[in-house]
Amino acid sequence: FARSIVNRLWFRFYGYGLVMRVDQMHAKNEASHPELLRWLARDLVEHGYDLKRLIAGLVSSRAYARSSRWRGEAPPS
């Protein structure tokens, strides 16, 4: 349950889930960053499913603050 919440919120804020398709979380559909997903899910459980805390952590991260604009000469393939 916690992994699913984390994945859906990650998808909501970053536009792409740690597990894609977000509605197909099962053993054969692995996360792109499984350690991060496990850590965030464990942290969510340890703090009593505090969604405000989880959201604050996601939106205050350096990853969330990054621009989506490519500033190099040619965009990567």
mmCIF file of N, CA and C in Angstrom:
data_model
loop_
_atom_site.group_PDB
_atom_site.id
_atom_site.type_symbol
_atom_site.label_atom_id
_atom_site.label_comp_id
_atom_site.label_asym_id
_atom_site.label_seq_id
_atom_site.Cartn_x
_atom_site.Cartn_y
_atom_site.Cartn_z
ATOM 1 N N PHE A 1 0.818 -1.194 0.000
ATOM 2 C CA PHE A 1 0.000 0.000 0.000
ATOM 3 C C PHE A 1 0.861 1.257 0.000
ATOM 4 N N ALA A 2 1.872 1.295 0.844
ATOM 5 C CA ALA A 2 2.748 2.470 0.937
ATOM 6 C C ALA A 2 3.512 2.684 -0.369
ATOM 7 N N ARG A 3 3.987 1.606 -0.984
ATOM 8 C CA ARG A 3 4.706 1.726 -2.253
ATOM 9 C C ARG A 3 3.802 2.326 -3.326
ATOM 10 N N SER A 4 2.543 1.929 -3.326
ATOM 11 C CA SER A 4 1.602 2.438 -4.304
ATOM 12 C C SER A 4 1.340 3.930 -4.104
ATOM 13 N N ILE A 5 1.174 4.348 -2.861
ATOM 14 C CA ILE A 5 0.969 5.772 -2.569
ATOM 15 C C ILE A 5 2.174 6.582 -3.032
ATOM 16 N N VAL A 6 3.356 6.126 -2.669
ATOM 17 C CA VAL A 6 4.581 6.827 -3.062
ATOM 18 C C VAL A 6 4.676 6.912 -4.580
ATOM 19 N N ASN A 7 4.425 5.812 -5.262
ATOM 20 C CA ASN A 7 4.534 5.792 -6.715
ATOM 21 C C ASN A 7 3.526 6.748 -7.365
ATOM 22 N N ARG A 8 2.317 6.767 -6.869
ATOM 23 C CA ARG A 8 1.296 7.658 -7.445
ATOM 24 C C ARG A 8 1.627 9.125 -7.194
ATOM 25 N N LEU A 9 2.131 9.447 -6.018
ATOM 26 C CA LEU A 9 2.512 10.834 -5.755
ATOM 27 C C LEU A 9 3.735 11.224 -6.583
ATOM 28 N N TRP A 10 4.682 10.314 -6.731
ATOM 29 C CA TRP A 10 5.845 10.580 -7.569
ATOM 30 C C TRP A 10 5.374 10.878 -9.000
ATOM 31 N N PHE A 11 4.458 10.067 -9.492
ATOM 32 C CA PHE A 11 3.907 10.275 -10.832
ATOM 33 C C PHE A 11 3.220 11.638 -10.923
ATOM 34 N N ARG A 12 2.468 11.983 -9.911
ATOM 35 C CA ARG A 12 1.734 13.259 -9.905
ATOM 36 C C ARG A 12 2.674 14.467 -9.983
ATOM 37 N N PHE A 13 3.758 14.427 -9.245
ATOM 38 C CA PHE A 13 4.658 15.576 -9.183
ATOM 39 C C PHE A 13 5.751 15.568 -10.240
ATOM 40 N N TYR A 14 6.201 14.393 -10.654
ATOM 41 C CA TYR A 14 7.309 14.313 -11.605
ATOM 42 C C TYR A 14 6.871 13.947 -13.021
ATOM 43 N N GLY A 15 5.633 13.534 -13.183
ATOM 44 C CA GLY A 15 5.120 13.216 -14.511
ATOM 45 C C GLY A 15 5.427 11.813 -14.996
ATOM 46 N N TYR A 16 6.160 11.057 -14.195
ATOM 47 C CA TYR A 16 6.519 9.697 -14.568
ATOM 48 C C TYR A 16 6.750 8.922 -13.279
ATOM 49 N N GLY A 17 6.108 7.778 -13.117
ATOM 50 C CA GLY A 17 6.223 7.016 -11.884
ATOM 51 C C GLY A 17 7.535 6.267 -11.753
ATOM 52 N N LEU A 18 7.858 5.898 -10.528
ATOM 53 C CA LEU A 18 9.013 5.027 -10.311
ATOM 54 C C LEU A 18 8.716 3.644 -10.880
ATOM 55 N N VAL A 19 7.442 3.272 -10.891
ATOM 56 C CA VAL A 19 6.962 2.066 -11.564
ATOM 57 C C VAL A 19 5.948 2.538 -12.597
ATOM 58 N N MET A 20 6.189 2.203 -13.836
ATOM 59 C CA MET A 20 5.255 2.588 -14.897
ATOM 60 C C MET A 20 4.628 1.332 -15.453
ATOM 61 N N ARG A 21 3.523 1.361 -15.667
ATOM 62 C CA ARG A 21 2.261 1.989 -15.457
ATOM 63 C C ARG A 21 1.946 1.968 -13.964
ATOM 64 N N VAL A 22 1.460 3.084 -13.482
ATOM 65 C CA VAL A 22 1.273 3.218 -12.033
ATOM 66 C C VAL A 22 0.243 2.250 -11.486
ATOM 67 N N ASP A 23 -0.669 1.797 -12.306
ATOM 68 C CA ASP A 23 -1.698 0.867 -11.832
ATOM 69 C C ASP A 23 -1.286 -0.594 -11.978
ATOM 70 N N GLN A 24 -0.037 -0.851 -12.345
ATOM 71 C CA GLN A 24 0.427 -2.222 -12.512
ATOM 72 C C GLN A 24 1.679 -2.487 -11.679
ATOM 73 N N MET A 25 1.537 -2.360 -10.372
ATOM 74 C CA MET A 25 2.655 -2.634 -9.470
ATOM 75 C C MET A 25 2.619 -4.107 -9.079
ATOM 76 N N HIS A 26 3.513 -4.878 -9.670
ATOM 77 C CA HIS A 26 3.634 -6.294 -9.346
ATOM 78 C C HIS A 26 5.091 -6.708 -9.535
ATOM 79 N N ALA A 27 5.403 -7.927 -9.168
ATOM 80 C CA ALA A 27 6.791 -8.400 -9.136
ATOM 81 C C ALA A 27 7.490 -8.333 -10.494
ATOM 82 N N LYS A 28 6.766 -8.529 -11.579
ATOM 83 C CA LYS A 28 7.390 -8.531 -12.899
ATOM 84 C C LYS A 28 7.523 -7.132 -13.491
ATOM 85 N N ASN A 29 6.930 -6.143 -12.858
ATOM 86 C CA ASN A 29 7.020 -4.752 -13.325
ATOM 87 C C ASN A 29 7.838 -3.987 -12.289
ATOM 88 N N GLU A 30 9.148 -4.027 -12.448
ATOM 89 C CA GLU A 30 10.044 -3.464 -11.440
ATOM 90 C C GLU A 30 10.146 -1.948 -11.537
ATOM 91 N N ALA A 31 10.519 -1.349 -10.428
ATOM 92 C CA ALA A 31 10.710 0.097 -10.348
ATOM 93 C C ALA A 31 11.993 0.499 -11.057
ATOM 94 N N SER A 32 12.020 1.715 -11.569
ATOM 95 C CA SER A 32 13.243 2.227 -12.185
ATOM 96 C C SER A 32 14.319 2.466 -11.127
ATOM 97 N N HIS A 33 13.895 2.823 -9.920
ATOM 98 C CA HIS A 33 14.808 3.057 -8.793
ATOM 99 C C HIS A 33 14.228 2.345 -7.559
ATOM 100 N N PRO A 34 14.398 1.018 -7.481
ATOM 101 C CA PRO A 34 13.751 0.243 -6.421
ATOM 102 C C PRO A 34 14.183 0.633 -5.011
ATOM 103 N N GLU A 35 15.450 1.018 -4.821
ATOM 104 C CA GLU A 35 15.913 1.400 -3.478
ATOM 105 C C GLU A 35 15.206 2.672 -3.010
ATOM 106 N N LEU A 36 15.043 3.619 -3.911
ATOM 107 C CA LEU A 36 14.354 4.866 -3.576
ATOM 108 C C LEU A 36 12.899 4.597 -3.235
ATOM 109 N N LEU A 37 12.239 3.769 -4.010
ATOM 110 C CA LEU A 37 10.839 3.432 -3.740
ATOM 111 C C LEU A 37 10.697 2.754 -2.383
ATOM 112 N N ARG A 38 11.580 1.797 -2.088
ATOM 113 C CA ARG A 38 11.532 1.116 -0.783
ATOM 114 C C ARG A 38 11.776 2.099 0.347
ATOM 115 N N TRP A 39 12.762 2.969 0.195
ATOM 116 C CA TRP A 39 13.090 3.935 1.244
ATOM 117 C C TRP A 39 11.926 4.891 1.501
ATOM 118 N N LEU A 40 11.350 5.431 0.436
ATOM 119 C CA LEU A 40 10.230 6.358 0.607
ATOM 120 C C LEU A 40 9.013 5.667 1.219
ATOM 121 N N ALA A 41 8.727 4.439 0.808
ATOM 122 C CA ALA A 41 7.593 3.696 1.372
ATOM 123 C C ALA A 41 7.830 3.391 2.848
ATOM 124 N N ARG A 42 9.033 2.963 3.205
ATOM 125 C CA ARG A 42 9.346 2.684 4.604
ATOM 126 C C ARG A 42 9.247 3.957 5.443
ATOM 127 N N ASP A 43 9.742 5.067 4.920
ATOM 128 C CA ASP A 43 9.674 6.341 5.624
ATOM 129 C C ASP A 43 8.221 6.778 5.823
ATOM 130 N N LEU A 44 7.394 6.571 4.817
ATOM 131 C CA LEU A 44 5.972 6.920 4.925
ATOM 132 C C LEU A 44 5.303 6.127 6.045
ATOM 133 N N VAL A 45 5.573 4.837 6.105
ATOM 134 C CA VAL A 45 4.989 3.986 7.152
ATOM 135 C C VAL A 45 5.502 4.396 8.530
ATOM 136 N N GLU A 46 6.805 4.623 8.648
ATOM 137 C CA GLU A 46 7.397 4.985 9.939
ATOM 138 C C GLU A 46 6.885 6.310 10.483
ATOM 139 N N HIS A 47 6.381 7.166 9.616
ATOM 140 C CA HIS A 47 5.852 8.459 10.056
ATOM 141 C C HIS A 47 4.327 8.501 9.989
ATOM 142 N N GLY A 48 3.704 7.337 10.149
ATOM 143 C CA GLY A 48 2.253 7.260 10.281
ATOM 144 C C GLY A 48 1.478 7.681 9.043
ATOM 145 N N TYR A 49 2.009 7.381 7.875
ATOM 146 C CA TYR A 49 1.351 7.723 6.611
ATOM 147 C C TYR A 49 1.055 9.214 6.509
ATOM 148 N N ASP A 50 1.996 10.029 6.933
ATOM 149 C CA ASP A 50 1.862 11.486 6.894
ATOM 150 C C ASP A 50 2.111 11.966 5.464
ATOM 151 N N LEU A 51 1.014 12.166 4.714
ATOM 152 C CA LEU A 51 1.135 12.543 3.311
ATOM 153 C C LEU A 51 1.696 13.950 3.135
ATOM 154 N N LYS A 52 1.372 14.847 4.051
ATOM 155 C CA LYS A 52 1.923 16.202 3.966
ATOM 156 C C LYS A 52 3.443 16.161 4.058
ATOM 157 N N ARG A 53 3.970 15.321 4.913
ATOM 158 C CA ARG A 53 5.420 15.182 5.063
ATOM 159 C C ARG A 53 6.039 14.606 3.796
ATOM 160 N N LEU A 54 5.414 13.579 3.238
ATOM 161 C CA LEU A 54 5.914 12.969 2.008
ATOM 162 C C LEU A 54 5.904 13.978 0.862
ATOM 163 N N ILE A 55 4.807 14.686 0.694
ATOM 164 C CA ILE A 55 4.702 15.671 -0.383
ATOM 165 C C ILE A 55 5.731 16.783 -0.197
ATOM 166 N N ALA A 56 5.888 17.245 1.033
ATOM 167 C CA ALA A 56 6.884 18.294 1.302
ATOM 168 C C ALA A 56 8.276 17.806 0.928
ATOM 169 N N GLY A 57 8.579 16.556 1.231
ATOM 170 C CA GLY A 57 9.880 16.000 0.866
ATOM 171 C C GLY A 57 10.072 15.904 -0.637
ATOM 172 N N LEU A 58 9.026 15.507 -1.348
ATOM 173 C CA LEU A 58 9.134 15.380 -2.803
ATOM 174 C C LEU A 58 9.318 16.731 -3.480
ATOM 175 N N VAL A 59 8.532 17.722 -3.076
ATOM 176 C CA VAL A 59 8.586 19.016 -3.767
ATOM 177 C C VAL A 59 9.729 19.912 -3.300
ATOM 178 N N SER A 60 10.382 19.554 -2.218
ATOM 179 C CA SER A 60 11.533 20.349 -1.776
ATOM 180 C C SER A 60 12.863 19.722 -2.202
ATOM 181 N N SER A 61 12.793 18.666 -2.982
ATOM 182 C CA SER A 61 14.013 17.985 -3.425
ATOM 183 C C SER A 61 14.665 18.713 -4.596
ATOM 184 N N ARG A 62 15.942 18.451 -4.771
ATOM 185 C CA ARG A 62 16.661 19.036 -5.912
ATOM 186 C C ARG A 62 16.131 18.490 -7.231
ATOM 187 N N ALA A 63 15.685 17.240 -7.235
ATOM 188 C CA ALA A 63 15.146 16.651 -8.464
ATOM 189 C C ALA A 63 13.900 17.406 -8.921
ATOM 190 N N TYR A 64 13.046 17.791 -7.983
ATOM 191 C CA TYR A 64 11.823 18.512 -8.326
ATOM 192 C C TYR A 64 12.140 19.929 -8.807
ATOM 193 N N ALA A 65 13.201 20.519 -8.305
ATOM 194 C CA ALA A 65 13.550 21.885 -8.649
ATOM 195 C C ALA A 65 14.244 22.010 -10.010
ATOM 196 N N ARG A 66 14.634 20.900 -10.594
ATOM 197 C CA ARG A 66 15.342 20.948 -11.878
ATOM 198 C C ARG A 66 14.431 21.420 -12.996
ATOM 199 N N SER A 67 15.008 22.079 -13.943
ATOM 200 C CA SER A 67 14.277 22.534 -15.123
ATOM 201 C C SER A 67 14.137 21.387 -16.107
ATOM 202 N N SER A 68 13.096 21.421 -16.898
ATOM 203 C CA SER A 68 12.930 20.412 -17.944
ATOM 204 C C SER A 68 13.459 20.911 -19.283
ATOM 205 N N ARG A 69 13.947 22.136 -19.316
ATOM 206 C CA ARG A 69 14.494 22.701 -20.550
ATOM 207 C C ARG A 69 15.924 22.230 -20.777
ATOM 208 N N TRP A 70 16.228 21.841 -22.006
ATOM 209 C CA TRP A 70 17.573 21.443 -22.375
ATOM 210 C C TRP A 70 18.337 22.695 -22.771
ATOM 211 N N ARG A 71 19.464 22.935 -22.159
ATOM 212 C CA ARG A 71 20.235 24.143 -22.427
ATOM 213 C C ARG A 71 21.512 23.879 -23.230
ATOM 214 N N GLY A 72 21.720 22.654 -23.643
ATOM 215 C CA GLY A 72 22.891 22.305 -24.451
ATOM 216 C C GLY A 72 22.668 22.638 -25.922
ATOM 217 N N GLU A 73 23.652 22.303 -26.741
ATOM 218 C CA GLU A 73 23.558 22.586 -28.170
ATOM 219 C C GLU A 73 22.494 21.730 -28.846
ATOM 220 N N ALA A 74 22.623 20.435 -28.696
ATOM 221 C CA ALA A 74 21.648 19.519 -29.294
ATOM 222 C C ALA A 74 21.045 18.670 -28.187
ATOM 223 N N PRO A 75 19.728 18.453 -28.210
ATOM 224 C CA PRO A 75 19.127 17.632 -27.157
ATOM 225 C C PRO A 75 19.615 16.191 -27.232
ATOM 226 N N PRO A 76 19.652 15.503 -26.087
ATOM 227 C CA PRO A 76 20.100 14.098 -26.091
ATOM 228 C C PRO A 76 19.097 13.222 -26.841
ATOM 229 N N SER A 77 19.561 12.118 -27.329
ATOM 230 C CA SER A 77 18.672 11.212 -28.068
ATOM 231 C C SER A 77 17.750 10.477 -27.120
#
